Amino acid sequence: MDTKDIFKNNKKWAQEQLKNNPKFFTSLSKQQHPNYLWIGCSDSRVPTNQIMNLPAGDVFVHRNIANIVAHTDFNCLSAIEYAVEVLKVEHIIVCGHYGCGGVKAAMDGNTPGYVGNWLSNIKDIIKLNKDELKDLNEQEKYNKVCELNVLEQVKNASSTTIVQNAWKNNANLTIHGWIYCISDGILHDLKLDKNTL
Ligand SMILES: [Zn+2]
C-alpha cells in the first residue's frame, strides 16, 4: 500500500467514526479516560484496540518486542506510572502471544545487537524453568515459554514501586496476564492470581 492511500483510509475512518458518533473527536480531544493499560508485543499482528474491539480513548498502550516489563526501562515504567497515577486505570493487561518472534529469538539464542540484549530477560526465564521445559516437544516448549514470559512480566509489573504503592494505598488496580492466539484471533486469560505471584 502506498503511503498516500493511508491518508485516504484515514479520512474514510474519521468520517465513519463521526457517522456513529458526531461528538467522537470533540469529546476525545478534551480528555482521555482509559480504564486499561495494555502492555503488549510490537508484533504487527497483535493490534491492541482491534483485537479487544475497543474504540480510541479506551486503552492506554505500551508495546515493545516480546511485551517485556524491565525495571530499567524508563519508557515502560513511565507508561505504568502515568497510567496508574494520573489516568487511574483499574486494569493493567500484560498480553503476550503465541508465535512471538521475540520469544523464538530468545530460545534460539543467537540474535545479535540491541534485540539480543533486550531479549536477555526471556533467556533468563528459559534457564529458570529448564526443568519444566525439558520434556516438551519444540512446539509445546515455544508455547510454554510464551506463557511463562507473560507470567514473568506480570510479576515484574507487580513488583514496581508504582504498583506496590498503588496497592498500599488501596487503589482498585488489577494486573492481568493474557495471551493472544494469532492463528484464530482469540484472547486467553492465563488466570494469574495476584496472590500466587
Ligand atoms: Zn511478539
PDB file of C-alpha atoms and ligand atoms in Angstrom:
ATOM      1  CA  MET A   1       0.000   0.000   0.000  1.00  0.00           C
ATOM      2  CA  ASP A   2       1.247   3.457  -0.936  1.00  0.00           C
ATOM      3  CA  THR A   3       1.500   5.911   1.962  1.00  0.00           C
ATOM      4  CA  LYS A   4      -0.894   8.209   0.044  1.00  0.00           C
ATOM      5  CA  ASP A   5      -3.546   5.530   0.488  1.00  0.00           C
ATOM      6  CA  ILE A   6      -3.082   5.715   4.233  1.00  0.00           C
ATOM      7  CA  PHE A   7      -4.279   9.342   4.205  1.00  0.00           C
ATOM      8  CA  LYS A   8      -7.294   8.330   2.112  1.00  0.00           C
ATOM      9  CA  ASN A   9      -8.046   5.494   4.548  1.00  0.00           C
ATOM     10  CA  ASN A  10      -7.658   7.842   7.469  1.00  0.00           C
ATOM     11  CA  LYS A  11     -10.265  10.278   6.073  1.00  0.00           C
ATOM     12  CA  LYS A  12     -12.641   7.403   5.481  1.00  0.00           C
ATOM     13  CA  TRP A  13     -12.130   6.135   9.037  1.00  0.00           C
ATOM     14  CA  ALA A  14     -12.651   9.613  10.549  1.00  0.00           C
ATOM     15  CA  GLN A  15     -15.899  10.009   8.588  1.00  0.00           C
ATOM     16  CA  GLU A  16     -17.129   6.602   9.753  1.00  0.00           C
ATOM     17  CA  GLN A  17     -16.459   7.492  13.392  1.00  0.00           C
ATOM     18  CA  LEU A  18     -18.457  10.701  13.002  1.00  0.00           C
ATOM     19  CA  LYS A  19     -21.322   8.823  11.390  1.00  0.00           C
ATOM     20  CA  ASN A  20     -21.534   6.618  14.517  1.00  0.00           C
ATOM     21  CA  ASN A  21     -20.982   9.448  16.974  1.00  0.00           C
ATOM     22  CA  PRO A  22     -20.864  13.079  15.782  1.00  0.00           C
ATOM     23  CA  LYS A  23     -19.117  14.127  19.038  1.00  0.00           C
ATOM     24  CA  PHE A  24     -16.490  11.343  18.903  1.00  0.00           C
ATOM     25  CA  PHE A  25     -13.457  13.543  18.189  1.00  0.00           C
ATOM     26  CA  THR A  26     -14.594  16.682  20.019  1.00  0.00           C
ATOM     27  CA  SER A  27     -15.091  14.759  23.279  1.00  0.00           C
ATOM     28  CA  LEU A  28     -11.841  12.789  22.843  1.00  0.00           C
ATOM     29  CA  SER A  29      -9.878  15.977  22.175  1.00  0.00           C
ATOM     30  CA  LYS A  30     -10.776  17.278  25.646  1.00  0.00           C
ATOM     31  CA  GLN A  31      -9.595  14.322  27.746  1.00  0.00           C
ATOM     32  CA  GLN A  32      -8.806  10.617  27.780  1.00  0.00           C
ATOM     33  CA  HIS A  33     -10.369   8.259  30.341  1.00  0.00           C
ATOM     34  CA  PRO A  34      -8.971   4.826  29.533  1.00  0.00           C
ATOM     35  CA  ASN A  35      -9.590   2.147  32.117  1.00  0.00           C
ATOM     36  CA  TYR A  36      -6.927  -0.200  30.770  1.00  0.00           C
ATOM     37  CA  LEU A  37      -3.169  -0.113  30.363  1.00  0.00           C
ATOM     38  CA  TRP A  38      -2.107  -2.613  27.713  1.00  0.00           C
ATOM     39  CA  ILE A  39       1.470  -3.883  27.759  1.00  0.00           C
ATOM     40  CA  GLY A  40       1.824  -5.955  24.621  1.00  0.00           C
ATOM     41  CA  CYS A  41       4.195  -7.058  21.894  1.00  0.00           C
ATOM     42  CA  SER A  42       5.089  -4.747  18.992  1.00  0.00           C
ATOM     43  CA  ASP A  43       4.172  -7.542  16.572  1.00  0.00           C
ATOM     44  CA  SER A  44       2.044  -6.080  13.750  1.00  0.00           C
ATOM     45  CA  ARG A  45      -0.384  -8.994  14.014  1.00  0.00           C
ATOM     46  CA  VAL A  46      -1.451  -8.058  17.533  1.00  0.00           C
ATOM     47  CA  PRO A  47      -3.253  -4.706  17.106  1.00  0.00           C
ATOM     48  CA  THR A  48      -4.426  -3.757  20.607  1.00  0.00           C
ATOM     49  CA  ASN A  49      -7.694  -1.894  20.044  1.00  0.00           C
ATOM     50  CA  GLN A  50      -8.794  -4.092  17.156  1.00  0.00           C
ATOM     51  CA  ILE A  51      -8.490  -7.401  18.990  1.00  0.00           C
ATOM     52  CA  MET A  52     -10.358  -6.036  22.033  1.00  0.00           C
ATOM     53  CA  ASN A  53     -12.845  -4.288  19.751  1.00  0.00           C
ATOM     54  CA  LEU A  54     -12.338  -1.066  21.702  1.00  0.00           C
ATOM     55  CA  PRO A  55     -12.507   2.445  20.227  1.00  0.00           C
ATOM     56  CA  ALA A  56      -9.807   5.126  20.523  1.00  0.00           C
ATOM     57  CA  GLY A  57      -9.760   6.545  24.044  1.00  0.00           C
ATOM     58  CA  ASP A  58     -10.424   3.275  25.880  1.00  0.00           C
ATOM     59  CA  VAL A  59      -6.937   1.836  26.269  1.00  0.00           C
ATOM     60  CA  PHE A  60      -3.526   3.322  27.100  1.00  0.00           C
ATOM     61  CA  VAL A  61      -0.903   1.358  25.205  1.00  0.00           C
ATOM     62  CA  HIS A  62       2.716   0.392  25.696  1.00  0.00           C
ATOM     63  CA  ARG A  63       4.236  -2.079  23.266  1.00  0.00           C
ATOM     64  CA  ASN A  64       7.727  -3.441  22.836  1.00  0.00           C
ATOM     65  CA  ILE A  65       9.360  -6.551  21.421  1.00  0.00           C
ATOM     66  CA  ALA A  66       8.025  -9.543  23.414  1.00  0.00           C
ATOM     67  CA  ASN A  67       5.980  -7.464  25.908  1.00  0.00           C
ATOM     68  CA  ILE A  68       8.785  -7.154  28.444  1.00  0.00           C
ATOM     69  CA  VAL A  69       8.459  -5.162  31.671  1.00  0.00           C
ATOM     70  CA  ALA A  70      12.059  -4.340  32.600  1.00  0.00           C
ATOM     71  CA  HIS A  71      12.791  -2.381  35.745  1.00  0.00           C
ATOM     72  CA  THR A  72      15.499  -0.492  33.890  1.00  0.00           C
ATOM     73  CA  ASP A  73      13.203   0.578  31.045  1.00  0.00           C
ATOM     74  CA  PHE A  74      12.098   4.176  31.698  1.00  0.00           C
ATOM     75  CA  ASN A  75       9.762   4.002  28.739  1.00  0.00           C
ATOM     76  CA  CYS A  76       7.697   1.153  30.173  1.00  0.00           C
ATOM     77  CA  LEU A  77       7.935   2.450  33.751  1.00  0.00           C
ATOM     78  CA  SER A  78       6.772   5.911  32.637  1.00  0.00           C
ATOM     79  CA  ALA A  79       3.781   4.378  30.868  1.00  0.00           C
ATOM     80  CA  ILE A  80       2.866   2.391  34.007  1.00  0.00           C
ATOM     81  CA  GLU A  81       3.367   5.439  36.227  1.00  0.00           C
ATOM     82  CA  TYR A  82       1.228   7.701  34.071  1.00  0.00           C
ATOM     83  CA  ALA A  83      -1.496   5.093  33.610  1.00  0.00           C
ATOM     84  CA  VAL A  84      -1.716   4.244  37.326  1.00  0.00           C
ATOM     85  CA  GLU A  85      -1.095   7.604  38.961  1.00  0.00           C
ATOM     86  CA  VAL A  86      -2.642  10.060  36.509  1.00  0.00           C
ATOM     87  CA  LEU A  87      -5.145   8.150  34.401  1.00  0.00           C
ATOM     88  CA  LYS A  88      -6.071   5.896  37.358  1.00  0.00           C
ATOM     89  CA  VAL A  89      -6.585   2.827  35.200  1.00  0.00           C
ATOM     90  CA  GLU A  90      -8.079  -0.112  37.096  1.00  0.00           C
ATOM     91  CA  HIS A  91      -6.544  -2.828  34.942  1.00  0.00           C
ATOM     92  CA  ILE A  92      -3.036  -3.461  33.660  1.00  0.00           C
ATOM     93  CA  ILE A  93      -3.101  -6.123  30.970  1.00  0.00           C
ATOM     94  CA  VAL A  94       0.190  -7.814  30.129  1.00  0.00           C
ATOM     95  CA  CYS A  95      -0.574  -9.633  26.910  1.00  0.00           C
ATOM     96  CA  GLY A  96       1.793 -11.982  25.125  1.00  0.00           C
ATOM     97  CA  HIS A  97       1.050 -14.011  22.052  1.00  0.00           C
ATOM     98  CA  TYR A  98       1.772 -17.461  20.708  1.00  0.00           C
ATOM     99  CA  GLY A  99       4.214 -17.450  17.836  1.00  0.00           C
ATOM    100  CA  CYS A 100       6.130 -14.488  19.297  1.00  0.00           C
ATOM    101  CA  GLY A 101       9.269 -13.832  17.245  1.00  0.00           C
ATOM    102  CA  GLY A 102      10.985 -12.273  20.254  1.00  0.00           C
ATOM    103  CA  VAL A 103      10.432 -15.401  22.331  1.00  0.00           C
ATOM    104  CA  LYS A 104      11.669 -17.591  19.458  1.00  0.00           C
ATOM    105  CA  ALA A 105      14.807 -15.477  19.073  1.00  0.00           C
ATOM    106  CA  ALA A 106      15.485 -15.788  22.816  1.00  0.00           C
ATOM    107  CA  MET A 107      15.063 -19.571  22.561  1.00  0.00           C
ATOM    108  CA  ASP A 108      17.425 -19.770  19.585  1.00  0.00           C
ATOM    109  CA  GLY A 109      19.849 -17.542  21.470  1.00  0.00           C
ATOM    110  CA  ASN A 110      21.835 -16.184  18.550  1.00  0.00           C
ATOM    111  CA  THR A 111      20.287 -12.755  17.922  1.00  0.00           C
ATOM    112  CA  PRO A 112      22.914 -10.012  17.671  1.00  0.00           C
ATOM    113  CA  GLY A 113      22.673  -6.311  18.519  1.00  0.00           C
ATOM    114  CA  TYR A 114      20.194  -4.470  20.668  1.00  0.00           C
ATOM    115  CA  VAL A 115      17.469  -7.057  20.186  1.00  0.00           C
ATOM    116  CA  GLY A 116      19.745  -9.766  21.577  1.00  0.00           C
ATOM    117  CA  ASN A 117      20.355  -7.655  24.684  1.00  0.00           C
ATOM    118  CA  TRP A 118      16.689  -6.799  25.032  1.00  0.00           C
ATOM    119  CA  LEU A 119      15.742 -10.493  24.994  1.00  0.00           C
ATOM    120  CA  SER A 120      18.150 -11.483  27.792  1.00  0.00           C
ATOM    121  CA  ASN A 121      15.199 -11.270  30.189  1.00  0.00           C
ATOM    122  CA  ILE A 122      13.489 -14.129  28.324  1.00  0.00           C
ATOM    123  CA  LYS A 123      16.715 -16.135  28.131  1.00  0.00           C
ATOM    124  CA  ASP A 124      16.752 -15.988  31.947  1.00  0.00           C
ATOM    125  CA  ILE A 125      13.155 -17.250  32.057  1.00  0.00           C
ATOM    126  CA  ILE A 126      14.162 -20.238  29.908  1.00  0.00           C
ATOM    127  CA  LYS A 127      17.100 -21.029  32.214  1.00  0.00           C
ATOM    128  CA  LEU A 128      14.997 -20.685  35.362  1.00  0.00           C
ATOM    129  CA  ASN A 129      12.312 -23.026  34.037  1.00  0.00           C
ATOM    130  CA  LYS A 130      14.534 -25.586  32.316  1.00  0.00           C
ATOM    131  CA  ASP A 131      13.118 -28.497  34.364  1.00  0.00           C
ATOM    132  CA  GLU A 132       9.544 -27.696  33.391  1.00  0.00           C
ATOM    133  CA  LEU A 133      10.543 -27.284  29.730  1.00  0.00           C
ATOM    134  CA  LYS A 134      12.854 -30.257  29.279  1.00  0.00           C
ATOM    135  CA  ASP A 135      10.243 -32.913  28.400  1.00  0.00           C
ATOM    136  CA  LEU A 136       8.231 -30.806  25.973  1.00  0.00           C
ATOM    137  CA  ASN A 137       8.487 -31.031  22.197  1.00  0.00           C
ATOM    138  CA  GLU A 138       9.619 -27.927  20.296  1.00  0.00           C
ATOM    139  CA  GLN A 139       6.113 -26.509  19.688  1.00  0.00           C
ATOM    140  CA  GLU A 140       4.956 -27.164  23.260  1.00  0.00           C
ATOM    141  CA  LYS A 141       8.124 -25.578  24.550  1.00  0.00           C
ATOM    142  CA  TYR A 142       7.636 -22.499  22.346  1.00  0.00           C
ATOM    143  CA  ASN A 143       4.055 -22.064  23.565  1.00  0.00           C
ATOM    144  CA  LYS A 144       5.089 -22.619  27.179  1.00  0.00           C
ATOM    145  CA  VAL A 145       7.863 -20.014  27.032  1.00  0.00           C
ATOM    146  CA  CYS A 146       5.382 -17.507  25.541  1.00  0.00           C
ATOM    147  CA  GLU A 147       3.121 -18.157  28.571  1.00  0.00           C
ATOM    148  CA  LEU A 148       5.976 -18.122  31.112  1.00  0.00           C
ATOM    149  CA  ASN A 149       7.092 -14.807  29.673  1.00  0.00           C
ATOM    150  CA  VAL A 150       3.661 -13.310  30.376  1.00  0.00           C
ATOM    151  CA  LEU A 151       3.800 -14.653  33.931  1.00  0.00           C
ATOM    152  CA  GLU A 152       7.253 -13.164  34.466  1.00  0.00           C
ATOM    153  CA  GLN A 153       6.247  -9.764  33.102  1.00  0.00           C
ATOM    154  CA  VAL A 154       3.129  -9.721  35.291  1.00  0.00           C
ATOM    155  CA  LYS A 155       5.456 -10.348  38.257  1.00  0.00           C
ATOM    156  CA  ASN A 156       7.759  -7.564  37.095  1.00  0.00           C
ATOM    157  CA  ALA A 157       4.857  -5.122  36.711  1.00  0.00           C
ATOM    158  CA  SER A 158       3.502  -6.159  40.130  1.00  0.00           C
ATOM    159  CA  SER A 159       6.805  -5.500  41.862  1.00  0.00           C
ATOM    160  CA  THR A 160       7.318  -1.968  40.508  1.00  0.00           C
ATOM    161  CA  THR A 161       7.198   0.683  43.215  1.00  0.00           C
ATOM    162  CA  ILE A 162       4.356   2.291  41.250  1.00  0.00           C
ATOM    163  CA  VAL A 163       2.073  -0.732  41.557  1.00  0.00           C
ATOM    164  CA  GLN A 164       3.232  -1.563  45.088  1.00  0.00           C
ATOM    165  CA  ASN A 165       2.380   1.999  46.198  1.00  0.00           C
ATOM    166  CA  ALA A 166      -0.979   1.867  44.453  1.00  0.00           C
ATOM    167  CA  TRP A 167      -1.866  -1.355  46.292  1.00  0.00           C
ATOM    168  CA  LYS A 168      -0.596   0.099  49.575  1.00  0.00           C
ATOM    169  CA  ASN A 169      -2.992   2.990  49.035  1.00  0.00           C
ATOM    170  CA  ASN A 170      -5.863   0.570  48.315  1.00  0.00           C
ATOM    171  CA  ALA A 171      -6.168   1.574  44.675  1.00  0.00           C
ATOM    172  CA  ASN A 172      -8.564  -0.539  42.686  1.00  0.00           C
ATOM    173  CA  LEU A 173      -5.898  -1.974  40.404  1.00  0.00           C
ATOM    174  CA  THR A 174      -5.661  -5.476  38.957  1.00  0.00           C
ATOM    175  CA  ILE A 175      -2.879  -6.892  36.802  1.00  0.00           C
ATOM    176  CA  HIS A 176      -3.876  -9.489  34.253  1.00  0.00           C
ATOM    177  CA  GLY A 177      -1.771 -11.960  32.269  1.00  0.00           C
ATOM    178  CA  TRP A 178      -3.302 -12.753  28.906  1.00  0.00           C
ATOM    179  CA  ILE A 179      -2.118 -14.476  25.766  1.00  0.00           C
ATOM    180  CA  TYR A 180      -3.361 -13.952  22.232  1.00  0.00           C
ATOM    181  CA  CYS A 181      -3.529 -16.637  19.587  1.00  0.00           C
ATOM    182  CA  ILE A 182      -2.637 -15.162  16.195  1.00  0.00           C
ATOM    183  CA  SER A 183      -3.963 -18.169  14.286  1.00  0.00           C
ATOM    184  CA  ASP A 184      -7.570 -17.809  15.493  1.00  0.00           C
ATOM    185  CA  GLY A 185      -7.780 -14.254  16.889  1.00  0.00           C
ATOM    186  CA  ILE A 186      -8.757 -15.421  20.389  1.00  0.00           C
ATOM    187  CA  LEU A 187      -7.504 -13.928  23.667  1.00  0.00           C
ATOM    188  CA  HIS A 188      -6.943 -16.247  26.641  1.00  0.00           C
ATOM    189  CA  ASP A 189      -6.782 -15.290  30.307  1.00  0.00           C
ATOM    190  CA  LEU A 190      -3.854 -17.118  31.931  1.00  0.00           C
ATOM    191  CA  LYS A 191      -5.588 -16.508  35.274  1.00  0.00           C
ATOM    192  CA  LEU A 192      -2.542 -15.319  37.128  1.00  0.00           C
ATOM    193  CA  ASP A 193      -3.738 -14.610  40.612  1.00  0.00           C
ATOM    194  CA  LYS A 194      -2.019 -11.716  42.358  1.00  0.00           C
ATOM    195  CA  ASN A 195      -1.740 -13.875  45.494  1.00  0.00           C
ATOM    196  CA  THR A 196       0.161 -16.631  43.742  1.00  0.00           C
ATOM    197  CA  LEU A 197       2.800 -14.365  42.254  1.00  0.00           C
TER     198      LEU A 197
HETATM  199 ZN    ZN B   1       5.776 -10.970  19.813  1.00  0.00          ZN
END
